[in-house]
Short mmCIF file of C-alpha atoms in Angstrom, two decimals:
data_model
loop_
_atom_site.label_atom_id
_atom_site.label_comp_id
_atom_site.label_asym_id
_atom_site.label_seq_id
_atom_site.Cartn_x
_atom_site.Cartn_y
_atom_site.Cartn_z
CA MET J 1 -176.75 -110.08 12.89
CA GLY J 2 -174.63 -107.21 12.18
CA THR J 3 -171.31 -106.42 13.26
CA ALA J 4 -169.97 -102.93 14.34
CA PRO J 5 -166.46 -102.52 12.51
CA PHE J 6 -163.57 -103.38 14.30
CA LEU J 7 -162.63 -100.00 15.44
CA TRP J 8 -166.10 -98.93 16.46
CA ASN J 9 -165.76 -102.32 18.72
CA LEU J 10 -162.56 -101.11 20.03
CA ILE J 11 -163.39 -97.61 20.85
CA GLY J 12 -167.04 -97.87 21.70
CA ALA J 13 -170.52 -98.37 20.46
CA VAL J 14 -173.85 -98.59 21.46
CA LYS J 15 -176.29 -101.07 19.68
CA VAL J 16 -179.61 -99.52 19.11
CA ARG J 17 -182.79 -100.78 17.98
CA VAL J 18 -185.24 -97.94 16.83
CA LYS J 19 -189.38 -98.70 15.75
CA GLY J 20 -190.80 -95.78 14.03
CA PRO J 21 -193.36 -95.80 11.43
CA ASN J 22 -190.93 -94.29 9.35
CA PRO J 23 -187.42 -95.68 9.59
CA ALA J 24 -185.57 -93.98 6.93
CA ARG J 25 -186.14 -90.57 7.39
CA PHE J 26 -184.97 -90.98 11.05
CA LEU J 27 -181.96 -92.21 9.22
CA ASN J 28 -181.56 -89.41 7.10
CA LEU J 29 -182.22 -87.32 10.10
CA CYS J 30 -179.07 -88.97 12.12
CA VAL J 31 -177.02 -88.15 9.03
CA SER J 32 -177.90 -84.67 8.38
CA SER J 33 -177.15 -84.32 12.11
CA GLY J 34 -173.80 -85.40 12.11
CA ILE J 35 -174.57 -88.50 14.53
CA PRO J 36 -172.25 -91.17 13.00
CA VAL J 37 -173.93 -94.44 12.36
CA SER J 38 -172.99 -98.03 11.22
CA GLY J 39 -173.76 -101.68 10.58
CA ILE J 40 -177.42 -100.60 9.54
CA ARG J 41 -179.75 -103.61 9.25
CA GLU J 42 -183.41 -104.15 9.47
CA GLU J 43 -185.09 -106.75 11.73
CA ASP J 44 -188.86 -107.54 12.22
CA GLY J 45 -190.15 -103.97 10.68
CA ALA J 46 -186.94 -102.34 13.26
CA LEU J 47 -183.59 -100.59 12.62
CA ILE J 48 -181.00 -101.90 14.23
CA PHE J 49 -177.33 -99.92 14.42
CA TYR J 50 -174.14 -98.79 15.99
CA THR J 51 -174.07 -95.37 16.84
CA ARG J 52 -171.02 -93.96 19.61
CA PRO J 53 -172.48 -94.02 23.14
CA TRP J 54 -171.19 -90.14 23.58
CA ARG J 55 -173.61 -89.12 20.50
CA TYR J 56 -176.69 -91.71 22.00
CA ARG J 57 -178.34 -88.51 24.00
CA GLU J 58 -178.67 -86.67 20.53
CA LEU J 59 -180.92 -89.43 19.10
CA ARG J 60 -184.26 -88.86 21.60
CA PRO J 61 -185.10 -85.58 19.89
CA LEU J 62 -184.94 -86.69 16.53
CA ALA J 63 -186.93 -90.09 17.58
CA PHE J 64 -189.53 -87.80 18.87
CA LYS J 65 -189.66 -85.99 15.99
CA THR J 66 -189.92 -88.73 13.67
CA ARG J 67 -192.54 -91.08 16.15
CA SER J 68 -189.65 -93.75 17.06
CA LYS J 69 -188.60 -95.27 19.99
CA PRO J 70 -184.66 -96.01 20.40
CA GLU J 71 -183.42 -98.38 23.07
CA VAL J 72 -179.64 -99.69 23.48
CA ILE J 73 -179.55 -103.21 23.26
CA GLY J 74 -175.56 -103.59 23.30
CA ARG J 75 -172.63 -101.79 24.30
CA SER J 76 -168.93 -102.61 23.75
CA GLY J 77 -165.67 -101.09 23.49
CA LEU J 78 -163.25 -99.56 25.78
CA TRP J 79 -165.33 -96.61 26.59
CA PHE J 80 -167.55 -98.82 29.10
CA LEU J 81 -164.74 -100.10 30.19
CA TRP J 82 -163.12 -96.57 31.10
CA LEU J 83 -166.79 -95.72 32.41
CA LYS J 84 -166.90 -98.68 35.17
CA VAL J 85 -162.84 -97.86 36.46
CA ARG J 86 -162.92 -94.10 36.43
CA ARG J 87 -164.85 -94.98 39.99
CA ARG J 88 -161.91 -97.01 41.16
CA GLN J 89 -159.09 -94.45 40.45
CA VAL J 90 -157.08 -96.27 43.50
CA LEU J 91 -157.13 -99.77 41.71
CA VAL J 92 -156.39 -98.11 38.21
CA ALA J 93 -153.40 -95.73 39.48
CA THR J 94 -152.02 -98.82 41.26
CA ILE J 95 -151.87 -100.92 38.18
CA LEU J 96 -150.42 -97.99 36.51
CA VAL J 97 -147.87 -97.95 39.17
CA LEU J 98 -147.05 -101.52 39.01
CA CYS J 99 -146.77 -101.52 35.31
CA GLY J 100 -144.49 -98.39 35.72
CA VAL J 101 -142.72 -100.45 38.41
CA PHE J 102 -142.23 -103.55 36.10
CA TYR J 103 -141.17 -101.68 33.01
CA TYR J 104 -138.63 -100.17 35.53
CA LEU J 105 -137.19 -102.66 37.02
CA SER J 106 -137.14 -104.96 33.64
CA GLY J 107 -134.64 -102.22 32.57
CA SER J 108 -132.49 -103.35 35.34
CA ILE J 109 -129.84 -106.98 35.40
CA TRP J 110 -130.51 -108.82 38.08
CA ALA J 111 -128.54 -111.37 37.83
CA VAL J 112 -125.33 -112.13 36.58
CA ASP J 113 -124.10 -115.51 35.26
CA VAL J 114 -120.35 -116.53 34.47
CA ARG J 115 -119.73 -119.62 32.54
CA GLY J 116 -116.54 -121.26 31.03
CA ASN J 117 -114.13 -120.27 33.33
CA SER J 118 -112.36 -123.17 35.20
CA ARG J 119 -109.26 -121.67 36.90
CA VAL J 120 -110.09 -117.71 36.67
CA SER J 121 -111.97 -117.34 39.53
CA ARG J 122 -115.82 -116.30 39.25
CA GLU J 123 -115.61 -113.62 41.85
CA ARG J 124 -112.60 -112.65 39.90
CA ILE J 125 -114.70 -112.03 36.62
CA LEU J 126 -117.50 -110.54 38.50
CA GLU J 127 -114.99 -108.09 40.22
CA ALA J 128 -113.39 -106.72 36.83
CA ALA J 129 -116.95 -106.11 35.44
CA LEU J 130 -118.09 -104.89 38.09
CA LYS J 131 -114.98 -102.40 37.36
CA ALA J 132 -116.70 -101.93 34.32
CA GLY J 133 -119.94 -101.25 34.96
CA LEU J 134 -122.07 -104.79 35.39
CA TYR J 135 -122.91 -105.13 38.37
CA LYS J 136 -126.54 -106.00 40.04
CA GLY J 137 -129.10 -103.44 39.71
CA ALA J 138 -127.01 -102.07 36.94
CA ARG J 139 -129.30 -100.46 34.04
CA LYS J 140 -129.62 -102.46 30.77
CA ALA J 141 -129.43 -98.64 28.89
CA LEU J 142 -126.41 -97.82 30.71
CA VAL J 143 -124.19 -101.22 30.04
CA SER J 144 -122.20 -101.71 26.87
CA THR J 145 -121.35 -105.01 26.54
CA GLU J 146 -118.44 -103.93 24.01
CA PHE J 147 -116.82 -102.27 26.56
CA ILE J 148 -117.42 -104.74 29.39
CA ASP J 149 -115.94 -107.57 27.02
CA ALA J 150 -112.85 -105.30 26.18
CA ALA J 151 -112.33 -104.27 30.19
CA ILE J 152 -112.67 -108.17 31.29
CA SER J 153 -110.49 -108.74 28.78
CA ARG J 154 -107.93 -106.34 30.03
CA ASP J 155 -108.03 -106.62 33.28
CA ILE J 156 -107.83 -110.83 33.09
CA PRO J 157 -105.04 -111.61 30.56
CA GLU J 158 -105.71 -115.05 31.19
CA LEU J 159 -108.88 -115.05 29.56
CA GLY J 160 -108.84 -115.23 26.00
CA TRP J 161 -111.74 -114.87 24.50
CA VAL J 162 -115.09 -112.65 26.59
CA TYR J 163 -118.10 -112.32 25.63
CA THR J 164 -120.98 -110.70 27.32
CA SER J 165 -125.04 -110.86 26.79
CA ILE J 166 -127.66 -109.41 28.08
CA ARG J 167 -130.88 -112.17 28.04
CA GLY J 168 -133.97 -110.25 29.71
CA THR J 169 -132.49 -109.71 33.16
CA VAL J 170 -129.91 -111.56 33.13
CA ALA J 171 -126.31 -110.74 32.12
CA VAL J 172 -124.35 -113.44 31.08
CA ILE J 173 -120.39 -113.46 30.14
CA GLU J 174 -119.00 -116.38 28.61
CA VAL J 175 -115.29 -116.77 28.74
CA ARG J 176 -112.94 -118.92 27.10
CA GLU J 177 -109.21 -119.21 29.31
CA LYS J 178 -105.92 -118.82 27.36
CA VAL J 179 -104.57 -122.70 26.63
CA ASP J 180 -101.20 -122.99 28.75
CA HIS J 181 -98.80 -124.53 26.02
CA PRO J 182 -95.69 -125.32 27.89
CA PRO J 183 -92.45 -122.56 27.28
CA ASP J 184 -90.78 -124.12 23.62
CA ARG J 185 -87.84 -125.15 26.35
CA PRO J 186 -85.41 -127.62 24.23
CA GLY J 187 -85.02 -131.42 25.58
CA ASP J 188 -85.49 -134.75 23.77
CA ILE J 189 -87.69 -136.98 22.95
CA VAL J 190 -89.06 -139.90 25.23
CA ALA J 191 -91.77 -142.41 25.29
CA ARG J 192 -94.68 -141.92 26.62
CA ARG J 193 -95.96 -145.55 27.33
CA ASP J 194 -94.62 -148.74 26.23
CA GLY J 195 -94.92 -149.87 22.68
CA LEU J 196 -93.50 -151.06 19.31
CA VAL J 197 -91.68 -148.92 17.46
CA LYS J 198 -93.22 -148.22 13.65
CA SER J 199 -92.77 -145.32 12.04
CA VAL J 200 -89.51 -142.49 13.33
CA LEU J 201 -89.85 -138.69 11.73
CA VAL J 202 -87.31 -136.57 13.18
CA LEU J 203 -87.36 -132.70 12.20
CA SER J 204 -84.26 -132.10 14.73
CA GLY J 205 -82.37 -134.09 16.88
CA ASN J 206 -80.51 -138.11 16.63
CA PRO J 207 -82.92 -140.86 16.52
CA LEU J 208 -81.94 -143.70 18.70
CA VAL J 209 -84.54 -145.75 17.61
CA LYS J 210 -85.63 -147.12 14.25
CA ALA J 211 -88.76 -148.82 13.29
CA GLY J 212 -89.01 -152.78 14.72
CA ASP J 213 -87.70 -151.72 18.21
CA THR J 214 -89.71 -152.66 21.31
CA VAL J 215 -89.24 -149.31 23.50
CA LYS J 216 -90.25 -148.70 27.48
CA ALA J 217 -92.22 -145.83 28.72
CA GLY J 218 -89.14 -143.20 29.65
CA ASP J 219 -86.90 -144.56 27.26
CA ILE J 220 -84.92 -141.42 25.16
CA LEU J 221 -86.42 -141.91 21.11
CA ILE J 222 -84.95 -138.93 19.37
CA ALA J 223 -82.20 -137.05 21.73
CA GLY J 224 -81.57 -133.43 21.37
CA ASP J 225 -77.58 -131.50 21.39
CA PRO J 226 -77.01 -129.61 24.46
CA SER J 227 -73.96 -127.80 22.51
CA VAL J 228 -76.13 -126.37 20.34
CA PRO J 229 -78.42 -123.62 20.91
CA SER J 230 -81.51 -124.31 19.97
CA GLY J 231 -80.52 -128.26 19.97
CA GLY J 232 -83.79 -129.82 21.16
CA ALA J 233 -84.80 -132.45 19.36
CA ARG J 234 -88.20 -132.32 18.08
CA GLY J 235 -90.04 -135.07 15.67
CA GLU J 236 -92.86 -137.99 16.04
CA VAL J 237 -92.65 -141.61 17.06
CA VAL J 238 -95.79 -144.02 15.78
CA ALA J 239 -95.52 -146.95 17.80
CA SER J 240 -98.14 -149.91 18.68
CA THR J 241 -99.05 -149.97 21.95
CA TRP J 242 -101.40 -152.14 24.43
CA TYR J 243 -104.02 -151.65 26.84
CA LYS J 244 -104.90 -154.26 29.16
CA ALA J 245 -107.61 -154.27 31.08
CA SER J 246 -109.71 -157.39 33.70
CA VAL J 247 -112.48 -157.57 35.43
CA GLU J 248 -114.39 -160.10 37.36
CA VAL J 249 -117.57 -161.65 37.19
CA PRO J 250 -119.26 -163.43 40.13
CA LEU J 251 -121.54 -166.23 39.16
CA ARG J 252 -123.62 -165.14 42.28
CA GLU J 253 -124.07 -161.78 43.97
CA VAL J 254 -126.23 -159.76 45.75
CA GLN J 255 -127.49 -156.66 43.54
CA PRO J 256 -130.25 -153.94 43.96
CA ARG J 257 -133.28 -153.76 42.54
CA ARG J 258 -136.38 -151.26 41.86
CA THR J 259 -139.34 -152.74 43.51
CA GLY J 260 -141.28 -150.34 41.08
CA ARG J 261 -142.04 -148.58 44.24
CA ARG J 262 -141.98 -144.61 43.85
CA VAL J 263 -142.13 -141.50 45.40
CA GLU J 264 -142.10 -138.08 44.07
CA VAL J 265 -141.10 -134.68 46.01
CA ARG J 266 -141.31 -131.37 44.12
CA LEU J 267 -138.51 -128.88 45.35
CA LEU J 268 -138.04 -125.46 44.48
CA ASN J 269 -134.60 -124.21 43.80
CA VAL J 270 -133.31 -120.67 44.34
CA ARG J 271 -130.13 -120.49 43.69
CA GLY J 272 -129.16 -123.46 45.04
CA ASN J 273 -131.10 -123.81 47.60
CA LEU J 274 -133.53 -126.60 47.43
CA ILE J 275 -137.36 -125.77 49.26
CA PRO J 276 -139.69 -128.41 49.42
CA LEU J 277 -142.99 -127.81 47.92
CA PHE J 278 -145.22 -130.99 47.78
CA GLY J 279 -144.35 -134.59 48.90
CA SER J 280 -143.34 -136.06 51.66
CA ARG J 281 -140.42 -134.78 53.63
CA THR J 282 -139.07 -138.15 55.29
CA VAL J 283 -138.32 -140.96 52.55
CA PRO J 284 -140.14 -143.96 53.50
CA PHE J 285 -137.96 -146.60 51.95
CA GLN J 286 -134.96 -147.90 54.05
CA TRP J 287 -133.07 -148.39 50.59
CA TYR J 288 -133.63 -146.29 47.34
CA GLU J 289 -132.28 -144.34 44.71
CA VAL J 290 -132.89 -140.71 43.97
CA GLU J 291 -133.26 -139.27 40.13
CA ASP J 292 -133.77 -135.13 39.64
CA THR J 293 -135.50 -134.03 37.07
CA GLY J 294 -136.89 -130.35 36.15
CA ALA J 295 -136.13 -127.13 33.85
CA GLY J 296 -133.01 -126.12 34.74
CA GLY J 297 -132.34 -128.45 37.80
CA GLY J 298 -128.74 -128.82 38.72
CA LYS J 299 -127.28 -127.58 35.60
CA ARG J 300 -126.35 -123.75 37.19
CA PRO J 301 -127.81 -124.02 40.35
CA GLU J 302 -126.86 -120.41 41.98
CA THR J 303 -128.28 -118.24 39.26
CA THR J 304 -131.04 -120.33 38.11
CA ILE J 305 -134.83 -120.71 39.62
CA SER J 306 -136.17 -124.04 38.91
CA VAL J 307 -138.61 -126.93 40.26
CA ILE J 308 -136.86 -129.54 40.44
CA THR J 309 -139.08 -133.57 40.62
CA ARG J 310 -136.97 -135.32 42.69
CA THR J 311 -137.76 -138.80 43.05
CA TYR J 312 -137.37 -141.76 45.30
CA TYR J 313 -137.04 -145.58 44.08
CA GLU J 314 -137.36 -148.16 46.59
CA LEU J 315 -134.68 -150.56 46.09
CA VAL J 316 -134.32 -154.47 47.17
CA TRP J 317 -131.12 -156.60 47.60
CA VAL J 318 -131.67 -159.95 45.30
CA LYS J 319 -129.43 -162.44 44.51
CA VAL J 320 -128.50 -162.95 41.22
CA GLU J 321 -126.88 -166.74 39.92
CA ARG J 322 -125.66 -166.25 36.55
CA SER J 323 -124.74 -169.45 34.29
CA PRO J 324 -121.21 -169.40 32.88
CA ALA J 325 -122.15 -168.34 29.74
CA GLU J 326 -123.73 -165.55 30.78
CA ALA J 327 -121.39 -164.61 33.30
CA ARG J 328 -118.67 -164.47 30.52
CA GLU J 329 -121.02 -162.56 28.17
CA LEU J 330 -121.47 -159.54 30.54
CA ALA J 331 -117.37 -159.78 31.39
CA ARG J 332 -116.86 -159.23 27.52
CA LYS J 333 -119.36 -156.23 27.47
CA ARG J 334 -118.06 -154.41 31.05
CA LEU J 335 -114.22 -154.94 29.62
CA GLU J 336 -115.24 -153.60 26.31
CA ASP J 337 -116.42 -150.51 28.05
CA ILE J 338 -113.14 -150.29 30.04
CA VAL J 339 -110.89 -150.64 27.33
CA ARG J 340 -112.48 -148.29 25.02
CA LYS J 341 -112.74 -145.39 27.78
CA GLN J 342 -109.02 -146.17 28.71
CA LEU J 343 -107.92 -145.33 25.09
CA PRO J 344 -107.15 -141.78 24.42
CA PRO J 345 -109.40 -140.51 21.02
CA SER J 346 -106.71 -139.55 19.17
CA VAL J 347 -105.43 -143.35 19.42
CA LYS J 348 -106.15 -145.89 16.60
CA LEU J 349 -107.41 -148.94 17.50
CA ILE J 350 -106.49 -151.73 15.81
CA ASP J 351 -107.26 -154.88 17.19
CA PHE J 352 -109.11 -156.08 20.41
CA SER J 353 -108.73 -159.23 22.14
CA ILE J 354 -110.19 -160.70 25.12
CA GLU J 355 -109.62 -164.08 27.05
CA VAL J 356 -112.17 -165.69 29.47
CA LYS J 357 -111.24 -167.72 32.30
CA ILE J 358 -113.96 -169.67 34.30
CA ALA J 359 -113.02 -169.65 37.55
CA PRO J 360 -115.90 -172.41 39.55
CA ASP J 361 -113.99 -172.99 42.51
CA GLN J 362 -113.66 -169.44 43.01
CA GLY J 363 -117.47 -168.70 41.80
CA MET J 364 -116.35 -165.88 38.93
CA VAL J 365 -115.63 -165.77 36.05
CA LEU J 366 -112.12 -163.45 34.96
CA ALA J 367 -111.88 -161.74 31.75
CA THR J 368 -108.95 -160.05 30.39
CA GLY J 369 -109.08 -157.92 27.19
CA LEU J 370 -106.00 -156.38 25.33
CA ALA J 371 -106.14 -153.56 23.08
CA GLN J 372 -104.22 -152.88 20.48
CA ALA J 373 -103.72 -149.72 19.09
CA GLU J 374 -101.45 -147.13 17.24
CA GLU J 375 -100.43 -143.74 18.53
CA ASN J 376 -98.05 -141.27 18.54
CA ILE J 377 -95.92 -142.43 21.85
CA ALA J 378 -93.34 -138.83 21.48
CA VAL J 379 -93.14 -136.55 24.43
CA LEU J 380 -90.68 -133.84 24.97
CA ARG J 381 -88.47 -133.91 28.42
CA PRO J 382 -87.09 -130.63 28.75
CA TRP J 383 -83.40 -130.81 29.98
CA PRO J 384 -82.91 -129.26 33.25
CA MET X 1 -186.35 -75.37 -20.49
CA ARG X 2 -184.92 -76.97 -18.07
CA SER X 3 -183.74 -79.92 -19.82
CA ARG X 4 -182.61 -77.82 -22.38
CA MET X 5 -180.41 -75.65 -19.87
CA LYS X 6 -179.10 -79.34 -18.73
CA GLU X 7 -178.69 -80.52 -22.22
CA VAL X 8 -176.65 -77.62 -22.80
CA TYR X 9 -174.77 -77.91 -19.48
CA ARG X 10 -173.61 -82.22 -20.04
CA ALA X 11 -173.16 -80.78 -23.86
CA MET X 12 -170.38 -78.12 -22.25
CA ALA X 13 -168.73 -80.86 -19.87
CA GLU X 14 -168.43 -83.36 -22.48
CA SER X 15 -166.86 -80.94 -24.98
CA LEU X 16 -164.78 -79.53 -21.32
CA GLY X 17 -164.01 -83.36 -20.51
CA LEU X 18 -165.27 -82.98 -17.09
CA PRO X 19 -166.35 -86.02 -14.76
CA LEU X 20 -170.22 -85.32 -15.66
CA ASP X 21 -171.01 -86.63 -12.15
CA LEU X 22 -169.69 -83.33 -10.54
CA ALA X 23 -170.85 -81.09 -13.26
CA LEU X 24 -174.37 -82.62 -13.50
CA ASP X 25 -175.13 -83.14 -9.66
CA LEU X 26 -175.36 -86.59 -10.89
CA PRO X 27 -175.02 -90.06 -8.49
CA ARG X 28 -172.31 -92.01 -9.00
CA VAL X 29 -172.75 -95.69 -8.32
CA ILE X 30 -170.18 -98.19 -7.66
CA VAL X 31 -170.97 -102.06 -7.49
CA VAL X 32 -168.38 -104.02 -6.45
CA GLY X 33 -169.69 -107.63 -7.69
CA ALA X 34 -172.70 -108.98 -6.58
CA VAL X 35 -171.50 -108.14 -2.63
CA GLN X 36 -171.78 -104.72 -2.26
CA VAL X 37 -173.27 -100.93 -4.08
CA ILE X 38 -170.96 -97.73 -2.94
CA ILE X 39 -173.25 -94.72 -3.81
CA LEU X 40 -171.87 -91.51 -4.02
CA ASN X 41 -173.34 -88.07 -4.35
CA HIS X 42 -177.04 -89.51 -2.97
CA ARG X 43 -180.20 -86.96 -1.43
CA GLY X 44 -181.01 -89.03 1.61
CA LEU X 45 -182.37 -92.46 2.06
CA ILE X 46 -186.56 -93.10 0.50
CA GLN X 47 -186.63 -96.54 1.47
CA TYR X 48 -185.04 -99.56 3.68
CA SER X 49 -186.04 -103.22 4.18
CA LYS X 50 -183.75 -106.26 3.71
CA THR X 51 -184.26 -106.82 0.25
CA LYS X 52 -184.63 -103.50 -1.13
CA LEU X 53 -183.34 -99.95 -0.86
CA VAL X 54 -184.06 -97.14 -2.28
CA VAL X 55 -182.13 -94.08 -2.48
CA GLY X 56 -182.66 -90.38 -3.53
CA VAL X 57 -180.26 -88.75 -6.17
CA GLY X 58 -179.92 -86.33 -8.46
CA GLY X 59 -182.56 -86.65 -11.52
CA GLY X 60 -184.37 -89.73 -9.72
CA GLN X 61 -183.60 -92.83 -7.30
CA VAL X 62 -181.29 -95.65 -7.09
CA VAL X 63 -182.76 -98.98 -6.22
CA VAL X 64 -181.12 -101.94 -5.27
CA ASP X 65 -182.52 -105.17 -4.79
CA GLY X 66 -181.14 -108.05 -3.02
CA GLU X 67 -180.89 -110.27 -0.01
CA ASP X 68 -179.58 -109.33 3.49
CA LEU X 69 -178.93 -105.77 2.70
CA GLU X 70 -177.62 -103.76 5.36
CA ILE X 71 -176.01 -100.13 5.24
CA GLN X 72 -172.21 -100.39 6.47
CA GLU X 73 -172.19 -96.75 6.76
CA ILE X 74 -173.72 -93.67 5.69
CA GLY X 75 -172.10 -89.96 5.23
CA PRO X 76 -174.34 -87.21 4.24
CA GLU X 77 -172.64 -88.01 0.48
CA ASP X 78 -171.92 -91.58 0.20
CA MET X 79 -173.17 -94.55 1.42
CA ALA X 80 -172.10 -98.37 1.45
CA VAL X 81 -174.41 -101.27 1.25
CA LYS X 82 -173.43 -105.10 1.30
CA GLY X 83 -174.93 -108.30 1.16
CA VAL X 84 -176.86 -110.10 -1.69
CA ILE X 85 -176.72 -107.60 -4.89
CA ARG X 86 -179.44 -109.14 -7.02
CA SER X 87 -179.93 -105.86 -9.30
CA VAL X 88 -179.44 -102.22 -9.15
CA HIS X 89 -181.28 -99.86 -11.56
CA MET X 90 -182.08 -96.48 -12.42
CA GLU X 91 -186.09 -94.87 -11.70
CA ALA X 92 -186.39 -91.21 -12.91
#
């Protein structure tokens, strides 16, 4: 079956079947009359072709001349859609108005989000943005993000970096606050924590300790000279330090454990307000744990609209009995976690030892961990 | 007499380097592989079926034989035919 070209189908085409003694002559008459025809095929002795719907009437006298009989066997294209909808002018007008309103509204900013602030309040940043012309309802075309950035930076000197971007109808102001460096006041270098000095690097001042000395937190390591302007001490003191932690793991205890039963509810998160959508509004369990999942759930509840799936897991309290070996292994794991969390990221871990004591009379295992580290313990203590 | 005039026209067109189809009102037939035939300067459709198409042209007829022949477009002077083209020949 022949097909009309794409544009014919898009604009409007009627599929016509013509039966007659001389279809070739009929076609020649169509061409000489200027009637557009396309996709001409012969099927079962009849001629099938496409023509424009608004030229169809002109075929009739030609068909009469050639004693042919035309009939419409198909319609396609926007022309016929227009014929249908032009009788429903209110519907068309409503759709057009809605499209217009939607287009207009999509050109405005409907939410302003602030990210990256901690000490500078969100309200202060929003107020500075408002002064610069960025607010809910502002037209996107009239907002210059470079101007907003410059204006906010000028109004709030505590901000070191401001970047405003417009994503859809949401304006996002990303900021980085300036880091407060302590004023470069002169003073002594003292020990931040206890340690065994490994090396001393003096940039200015008099060293009071040397490698191999044991120091306590607060001891002066490098002394400055108060009689000289800018006579403050500067330098680094690397020392071995120790971090200690202990845990107790009972041989018998009662622990919560999930039973496998759970209940899910869907909540609509609108700017932090949770509206129940589906599921029970009361939790059918006496003891339970809650887990929230869902796109954007809880990330920025004040600016997002999202659906959160909240799952309640039923818990039971079960008695757990451990052998001393199991308790010892568990204690080792917990201890490692605790000590690793204590260590600052810049500290180099040298050694880690664990001492485990089993106290069957108390029904528990006691574990003590000792981590040896190497770090710069020098810290400036300004003179009063 | 008429054929002699044609010969004169032809000789003149050839000597002047003019396109013969324009000078002598001849058809120009373009065959695109075995899938399409374009006939320019035709004088109307004489016969059309799925397997045979006869088109009137100056000086005779162009006959296209093939299968599933379909006239894609037809205008007062040009015509595009597609299908499985077996042969295209001219009949006086």
